[in-house]
Amino acid sequence: MKRVELVNGDLRFPALLAGDGEPVLLLHGFPDTHENWADIMERLAGAGYTAVAPALRGYAPSCQPGSGDYALTAALEDLMAFTDQLGGRLHLVGHDWGAVLGYLACARYPETFSSFSALAIPPLKRLPQALLRVPEQLGLSAYIPFFQLPLAAETWLNRNDLDGVATLWRRWSPGWEGGRYLEQAKHTLAQPGVLAAALGWYRHLPRLWRRDLRQASKTLLGETRVPTQVLLGESDGCMSPRLLDHTIYPADFPEGLYAHTVENAGHFLHLQQPDAVAELLVEHIRREEGS
């Protein structure tokens, strides 16, 4: 496992790299860290791929923009800069916010990605309608407007050595304490400016007066011409697995759409069940290589 940097302009993104082969780019979510991809990366490297996991925008002091722009479209610019540095076409894996970013990237730039695996986030196109049939998701998603409040979210998450972060992990992956993965996430979020930057992703969501964000929303309503796999933990306490029943429409993904639930796992399925998740990732990548 090597520590490297990816760049976009004057922003420098710390990253992990493992293996030698076709590139697979892995994007983390909240409240997490790129460091926690290491176990999955070792398995991908063992299967013959080059796995690269960068910090998302703001998740290190060196990649916090002076403009304070944490909109999804700004993160998309980072992602496309990463793909250029990795040689162009690649496989994409995203968890949580990384999956949201992946859906947007694959919808807008399908020629760049050989395959996409979204972890813990169902297809976004049908999500608004799905909420009518899975009303419990409105309660599960109540953290989003809370995170958009000034000061209150920071205060709650920061209390007692980031105990709010630990509470989210236990709530989103019931019955699992997080262990070293939680400690690594807390270490990242405790760095200067990182927690505020991570919350900035949520606080840019309602800014639909920005033309780029309106266009991004429209892009997500179209087809995605990248072979896509969706994985949800069967006990996810953040995104109800029942959403899969109402968001999986193969016609929205003409190059293929596959969905699985992972047993004995919640929202952090890739950390709780790395063997099962890595096996599904490799299977999906190889399926597209052979198509």
CSV table of C-alpha atoms in Angstrom, one decimal:
chain,number,residue,atom,x,y,z
A,1,MET,CA,0.0,0.0,0.0
A,2,LYS,CA,1.5,3.3,-1.1
A,3,ARG,CA,0.5,6.9,-0.1
A,4,VAL,CA,0.3,9.2,-3.1
A,5,GLU,CA,-1.4,12.5,-4.1
A,6,LEU,CA,-3.9,13.3,-6.7
A,7,VAL,CA,-4.3,16.9,-7.7
A,8,ASN,CA,-6.9,19.4,-9.2
A,9,GLY,CA,-5.4,22.8,-9.7
A,10,ASP,CA,-3.8,23.9,-6.4
A,11,LEU,CA,-5.7,21.3,-4.4
A,12,ARG,CA,-3.8,18.2,-3.3
A,13,PHE,CA,-5.7,15.1,-2.3
A,14,PRO,CA,-4.0,12.4,-0.2
A,15,ALA,CA,-4.7,9.0,-1.6
A,16,LEU,CA,-3.9,5.3,-1.1
A,17,LEU,CA,-2.7,3.1,-4.0
A,18,ALA,CA,-2.3,-0.7,-4.2
A,19,GLY,CA,-1.8,-3.2,-7.0
A,20,ASP,CA,-0.8,-3.2,-10.7
A,21,GLY,CA,-3.4,-3.5,-13.4
A,22,GLU,CA,-6.5,-1.8,-14.7
A,23,PRO,CA,-7.4,1.1,-12.4
A,24,VAL,CA,-10.3,1.1,-9.9
A,25,LEU,CA,-11.1,4.4,-8.2
A,26,LEU,CA,-12.8,4.2,-4.8
A,27,LEU,CA,-14.6,7.2,-3.3
A,28,HIS,CA,-15.5,7.3,0.4
A,29,GLY,CA,-18.5,8.9,2.1
A,30,PHE,CA,-19.5,10.7,5.3
A,31,PRO,CA,-18.5,10.4,8.1
A,32,ASP,CA,-15.6,8.3,6.8
A,33,THR,CA,-12.1,8.5,5.4
A,34,HIS,CA,-10.3,7.2,2.3
A,35,GLU,CA,-8.0,5.3,4.6
A,36,ASN,CA,-10.8,2.8,5.3
A,37,TRP,CA,-10.8,1.5,1.8
A,38,ALA,CA,-7.5,-0.3,2.5
A,39,ASP,CA,-9.0,-3.8,3.1
A,40,ILE,CA,-11.0,-3.7,-0.1
A,41,MET,CA,-8.0,-2.3,-2.0
A,42,GLU,CA,-5.8,-5.2,-0.9
A,43,ARG,CA,-8.4,-7.6,-2.3
A,44,LEU,CA,-8.7,-5.7,-5.6
A,45,ALA,CA,-5.0,-5.7,-5.9
A,46,GLY,CA,-4.9,-9.4,-5.3
A,47,ALA,CA,-7.4,-9.8,-8.1
A,48,GLY,CA,-5.1,-8.0,-10.5
A,49,TYR,CA,-6.2,-4.4,-10.4
A,50,THR,CA,-4.7,-1.0,-9.4
A,51,ALA,CA,-6.9,0.3,-6.6
A,52,VAL,CA,-6.8,4.1,-5.8
A,53,ALA,CA,-8.7,5.7,-3.0
A,54,PRO,CA,-8.4,9.6,-2.7
A,55,ALA,CA,-9.7,11.9,0.0
A,56,LEU,CA,-12.8,13.7,-1.2
A,57,ARG,CA,-12.8,17.5,-1.4
A,58,GLY,CA,-12.3,19.0,2.0
A,59,TYR,CA,-11.3,15.8,3.8
A,60,ALA,CA,-7.7,17.0,4.3
A,61,PRO,CA,-6.3,20.5,4.9
A,62,SER,CA,-4.5,20.3,1.5
A,63,CYS,CA,-7.8,19.9,-0.4
A,64,GLN,CA,-9.9,22.5,1.2
A,65,PRO,CA,-10.7,25.2,-1.4
A,66,GLY,CA,-10.3,28.9,-0.4
A,67,SER,CA,-13.7,29.5,-2.1
A,68,GLY,CA,-15.4,27.1,0.3
A,69,ASP,CA,-17.1,25.4,-2.6
A,70,TYR,CA,-18.3,22.0,-1.6
A,71,ALA,CA,-21.0,21.6,-4.2
A,72,LEU,CA,-21.3,18.2,-5.9
A,73,THR,CA,-20.3,19.8,-9.2
A,74,ALA,CA,-17.0,21.0,-7.7
A,75,ALA,CA,-16.3,17.5,-6.5
A,76,LEU,CA,-17.1,16.2,-10.0
A,77,GLU,CA,-14.4,18.5,-11.4
A,78,ASP,CA,-12.0,16.8,-8.9
A,79,LEU,CA,-13.1,13.4,-9.9
A,80,MET,CA,-12.5,14.1,-13.6
A,81,ALA,CA,-9.1,15.5,-12.8
A,82,PHE,CA,-8.4,12.2,-11.0
A,83,THR,CA,-9.4,10.1,-14.0
A,84,ASP,CA,-7.1,12.1,-16.3
A,85,GLN,CA,-4.2,11.4,-13.9
A,86,LEU,CA,-5.0,7.7,-13.8
A,87,GLY,CA,-5.0,7.4,-17.6
A,88,GLY,CA,-8.6,7.9,-18.6
A,89,ARG,CA,-11.1,5.1,-18.6
A,90,LEU,CA,-11.5,3.2,-15.3
A,91,HIS,CA,-13.8,1.4,-13.0
A,92,LEU,CA,-15.5,3.4,-10.3
A,93,VAL,CA,-16.7,2.5,-6.8
A,94,GLY,CA,-18.4,4.9,-4.5
A,95,HIS,CA,-19.9,4.7,-1.0
A,96,ASP,CA,-22.4,7.1,0.4
A,97,TRP,CA,-21.4,10.6,-0.9
A,98,GLY,CA,-18.9,8.8,-3.1
A,99,ALA,CA,-21.8,6.9,-4.6
A,100,VAL,CA,-23.8,10.1,-5.2
A,101,LEU,CA,-20.8,11.6,-6.9
A,102,GLY,CA,-20.4,8.4,-9.0
A,103,TYR,CA,-24.0,8.5,-10.2
A,104,LEU,CA,-23.5,12.0,-11.4
A,105,ALA,CA,-20.2,11.3,-13.1
A,106,CYS,CA,-21.5,8.2,-14.9
A,107,ALA,CA,-24.6,10.0,-16.1
A,108,ARG,CA,-22.6,12.9,-17.5
A,109,TYR,CA,-19.4,11.2,-18.7
A,110,PRO,CA,-20.3,7.6,-19.4
A,111,GLU,CA,-17.4,7.2,-21.8
A,112,THR,CA,-14.9,7.6,-18.9
A,113,PHE,CA,-16.1,4.6,-16.8
A,114,SER,CA,-16.0,0.9,-17.6
A,115,SER,CA,-18.2,0.0,-14.7
A,116,PHE,CA,-19.7,1.6,-11.6
A,117,SER,CA,-20.6,0.1,-8.2
A,118,ALA,CA,-22.7,2.2,-5.8
A,119,LEU,CA,-22.5,1.2,-2.2
A,120,ALA,CA,-25.3,2.2,0.3
A,121,ILE,CA,-27.1,4.5,-2.1
A,122,PRO,CA,-29.8,3.3,-4.5
A,123,PRO,CA,-30.3,4.8,-7.9
A,124,LEU,CA,-31.1,8.5,-7.5
A,125,LYS,CA,-33.4,9.0,-10.5
A,126,ARG,CA,-36.4,7.2,-8.8
A,127,LEU,CA,-35.6,8.1,-5.3
A,128,PRO,CA,-38.1,11.0,-4.9
A,129,GLN,CA,-41.0,8.8,-5.9
A,130,ALA,CA,-39.7,5.9,-3.8
A,131,LEU,CA,-40.0,8.0,-0.7
A,132,LEU,CA,-43.8,7.8,-1.1
A,133,ARG,CA,-43.7,4.0,-0.8
A,134,VAL,CA,-40.9,3.9,1.8
A,135,PRO,CA,-42.0,6.7,4.2
A,136,GLU,CA,-39.6,5.6,7.0
A,137,GLN,CA,-36.8,6.9,4.8
A,138,LEU,CA,-38.0,10.5,5.6
A,139,GLY,CA,-37.1,9.8,9.3
A,140,LEU,CA,-33.8,8.1,8.4
A,141,SER,CA,-32.8,11.1,6.3
A,142,ALA,CA,-33.7,13.7,9.0
A,143,TYR,CA,-30.0,14.2,9.6
A,144,ILE,CA,-29.6,16.0,6.3
A,145,PRO,CA,-31.6,19.2,7.2
A,146,PHE,CA,-30.0,19.0,10.6
A,147,PHE,CA,-26.5,19.0,9.1
A,148,GLN,CA,-27.5,22.1,7.1
A,149,LEU,CA,-28.0,24.1,10.3
A,150,PRO,CA,-25.1,26.4,11.2
A,151,LEU,CA,-23.2,25.5,14.4
A,152,ALA,CA,-25.7,23.0,15.7
A,153,ALA,CA,-24.3,20.1,13.6
A,154,GLU,CA,-20.7,20.9,14.5
A,155,THR,CA,-21.6,21.1,18.2
A,156,TRP,CA,-23.4,17.8,18.2
A,157,LEU,CA,-20.8,15.8,16.1
A,158,ASN,CA,-17.9,17.3,18.1
A,159,ARG,CA,-19.2,16.6,21.6
A,160,ASN,CA,-17.0,14.3,23.8
A,161,ASP,CA,-14.3,13.6,21.2
A,162,LEU,CA,-16.5,13.3,18.2
A,163,ASP,CA,-19.0,11.0,20.0
A,164,GLY,CA,-21.7,12.3,17.6
A,165,VAL,CA,-19.8,10.6,14.7
A,166,ALA,CA,-19.7,7.3,16.7
A,167,THR,CA,-23.5,7.7,17.3
A,168,LEU,CA,-24.1,7.9,13.5
A,169,TRP,CA,-22.0,4.9,12.9
A,170,ARG,CA,-23.9,2.8,15.5
A,171,ARG,CA,-27.2,4.1,14.2
A,172,TRP,CA,-26.4,3.5,10.5
A,173,SER,CA,-24.8,0.1,11.1
A,174,PRO,CA,-26.9,-1.3,14.0
A,175,GLY,CA,-25.1,-3.8,16.3
A,176,TRP,CA,-21.6,-2.8,15.0
A,177,GLU,CA,-19.2,-0.7,16.9
A,178,GLY,CA,-16.9,0.3,14.1
A,179,GLY,CA,-13.6,-0.6,15.8
A,180,ARG,CA,-10.4,0.7,14.1
A,181,TYR,CA,-12.4,2.0,11.1
A,182,LEU,CA,-14.4,4.4,13.3
A,183,GLU,CA,-11.2,5.6,15.0
A,184,GLN,CA,-9.6,6.2,11.6
A,185,ALA,CA,-12.7,8.2,10.5
A,186,LYS,CA,-12.6,10.3,13.6
A,187,HIS,CA,-8.9,10.9,13.2
A,188,THR,CA,-9.6,12.3,9.7
A,189,LEU,CA,-12.6,14.4,10.8
A,190,ALA,CA,-10.5,15.9,13.7
A,191,GLN,CA,-8.0,17.5,11.3
A,192,PRO,CA,-8.2,21.3,10.9
A,193,GLY,CA,-11.3,22.3,8.8
A,194,VAL,CA,-12.3,18.8,7.8
A,195,LEU,CA,-15.6,18.5,9.8
A,196,ALA,CA,-16.8,21.9,8.6
A,197,ALA,CA,-15.8,20.9,5.0
A,198,ALA,CA,-17.6,17.6,5.2
A,199,LEU,CA,-20.8,19.3,6.4
A,200,GLY,CA,-20.3,21.8,3.5
A,201,TRP,CA,-21.3,19.0,1.1
A,202,TYR,CA,-24.7,18.9,2.8
A,203,ARG,CA,-25.0,22.7,3.0
A,204,HIS,CA,-24.6,23.1,-0.7
A,205,LEU,CA,-27.4,20.7,-1.5
A,206,PRO,CA,-30.3,23.3,-1.4
A,207,ARG,CA,-28.4,25.9,-3.5
A,208,LEU,CA,-30.4,25.3,-6.6
A,209,TRP,CA,-30.1,28.9,-7.6
A,210,ARG,CA,-26.7,27.9,-8.9
A,211,ARG,CA,-27.1,27.0,-12.6
A,212,ASP,CA,-24.5,24.1,-12.3
A,213,LEU,CA,-26.4,22.4,-9.5
A,214,ARG,CA,-29.7,22.7,-11.5
A,215,GLN,CA,-28.0,21.1,-14.5
A,216,ALA,CA,-26.6,18.4,-12.3
A,217,SER,CA,-30.1,17.6,-11.0
A,218,LYS,CA,-31.4,17.3,-14.6
A,219,THR,CA,-28.5,15.1,-15.5
A,220,LEU,CA,-29.4,12.6,-12.8
A,221,LEU,CA,-32.9,12.3,-14.3
A,222,GLY,CA,-31.5,10.9,-17.5
A,223,GLU,CA,-30.2,7.4,-18.5
A,224,THR,CA,-26.9,6.1,-17.2
A,225,ARG,CA,-24.9,4.3,-19.9
A,226,VAL,CA,-22.4,2.6,-17.6
A,227,PRO,CA,-22.8,-0.9,-16.3
A,228,THR,CA,-23.9,-0.3,-12.7
A,229,GLN,CA,-24.1,-2.4,-9.6
A,230,VAL,CA,-25.9,-1.3,-6.4
A,231,LEU,CA,-25.0,-2.9,-3.0
A,232,LEU,CA,-26.9,-2.2,0.2
A,233,GLY,CA,-26.4,-3.7,3.6
A,234,GLU,CA,-29.5,-5.6,4.7
A,235,SER,CA,-29.7,-3.7,8.0
A,236,ASP,CA,-28.7,-0.2,6.7
A,237,GLY,CA,-30.0,2.4,9.2
A,238,CYS,CA,-29.3,5.3,6.9
A,239,MET,CA,-30.8,4.2,3.5
A,240,SER,CA,-33.6,1.7,3.8
A,241,PRO,CA,-32.9,-1.5,1.8
A,242,ARG,CA,-36.6,-1.4,0.9
A,243,LEU,CA,-35.7,1.5,-1.5
A,244,LEU,CA,-34.3,-1.1,-3.9
A,245,ASP,CA,-37.8,-2.4,-4.5
A,246,HIS,CA,-38.8,1.0,-5.9
A,247,THR,CA,-35.6,2.5,-7.5
A,248,ILE,CA,-34.3,-0.4,-9.6
A,249,TYR,CA,-35.5,0.2,-13.2
A,250,PRO,CA,-33.2,-1.6,-15.7
A,251,ALA,CA,-34.5,0.8,-18.5
A,252,ASP,CA,-32.7,3.6,-16.7
A,253,PHE,CA,-29.4,1.7,-17.1
A,254,PRO,CA,-29.3,0.4,-20.7
A,255,GLU,CA,-25.8,-1.0,-20.2
A,256,GLY,CA,-26.9,-3.2,-17.3
A,257,LEU,CA,-28.1,-2.8,-13.7
A,258,TYR,CA,-27.5,-5.3,-10.9
A,259,ALA,CA,-28.6,-5.0,-7.3
A,260,HIS,CA,-27.6,-7.0,-4.2
A,261,THR,CA,-28.2,-6.8,-0.5
A,262,VAL,CA,-25.2,-7.8,1.7
A,263,GLU,CA,-26.0,-10.0,4.8
A,264,ASN,CA,-24.9,-9.0,8.3
A,265,ALA,CA,-24.1,-5.5,7.2
A,266,GLY,CA,-25.5,-2.0,7.6
A,267,HIS,CA,-24.5,1.3,6.0
A,268,PHE,CA,-20.8,0.6,6.2
A,269,LEU,CA,-21.1,-2.7,4.4
A,270,HIS,CA,-17.6,-2.6,2.8
A,271,LEU,CA,-16.0,-2.4,6.2
A,272,GLN,CA,-18.3,-4.9,7.9
A,273,GLN,CA,-18.1,-7.5,5.1
A,274,PRO,CA,-15.0,-6.8,3.1
A,275,ASP,CA,-14.7,-10.3,1.6
A,276,ALA,CA,-18.3,-10.4,0.4
A,277,VAL,CA,-18.2,-6.8,-1.0
A,278,ALA,CA,-14.8,-7.3,-2.7
A,279,GLU,CA,-16.1,-10.5,-4.3
A,280,LEU,CA,-19.1,-8.6,-5.7
A,281,LEU,CA,-16.9,-5.8,-6.9
A,282,VAL,CA,-14.5,-8.1,-8.8
A,283,GLU,CA,-17.4,-10.1,-10.2
A,284,HIS,CA,-19.0,-6.9,-11.6
A,285,ILE,CA,-15.7,-5.6,-13.0
A,286,ARG,CA,-14.9,-8.9,-14.7
A,287,ARG,CA,-18.4,-9.2,-16.1
A,288,GLU,CA,-17.9,-5.9,-17.9
A,289,GLU,CA,-14.4,-6.9,-19.1
A,290,GLY,CA,-15.9,-10.0,-20.7
A,291,SER,CA,-18.9,-8.3,-22.3
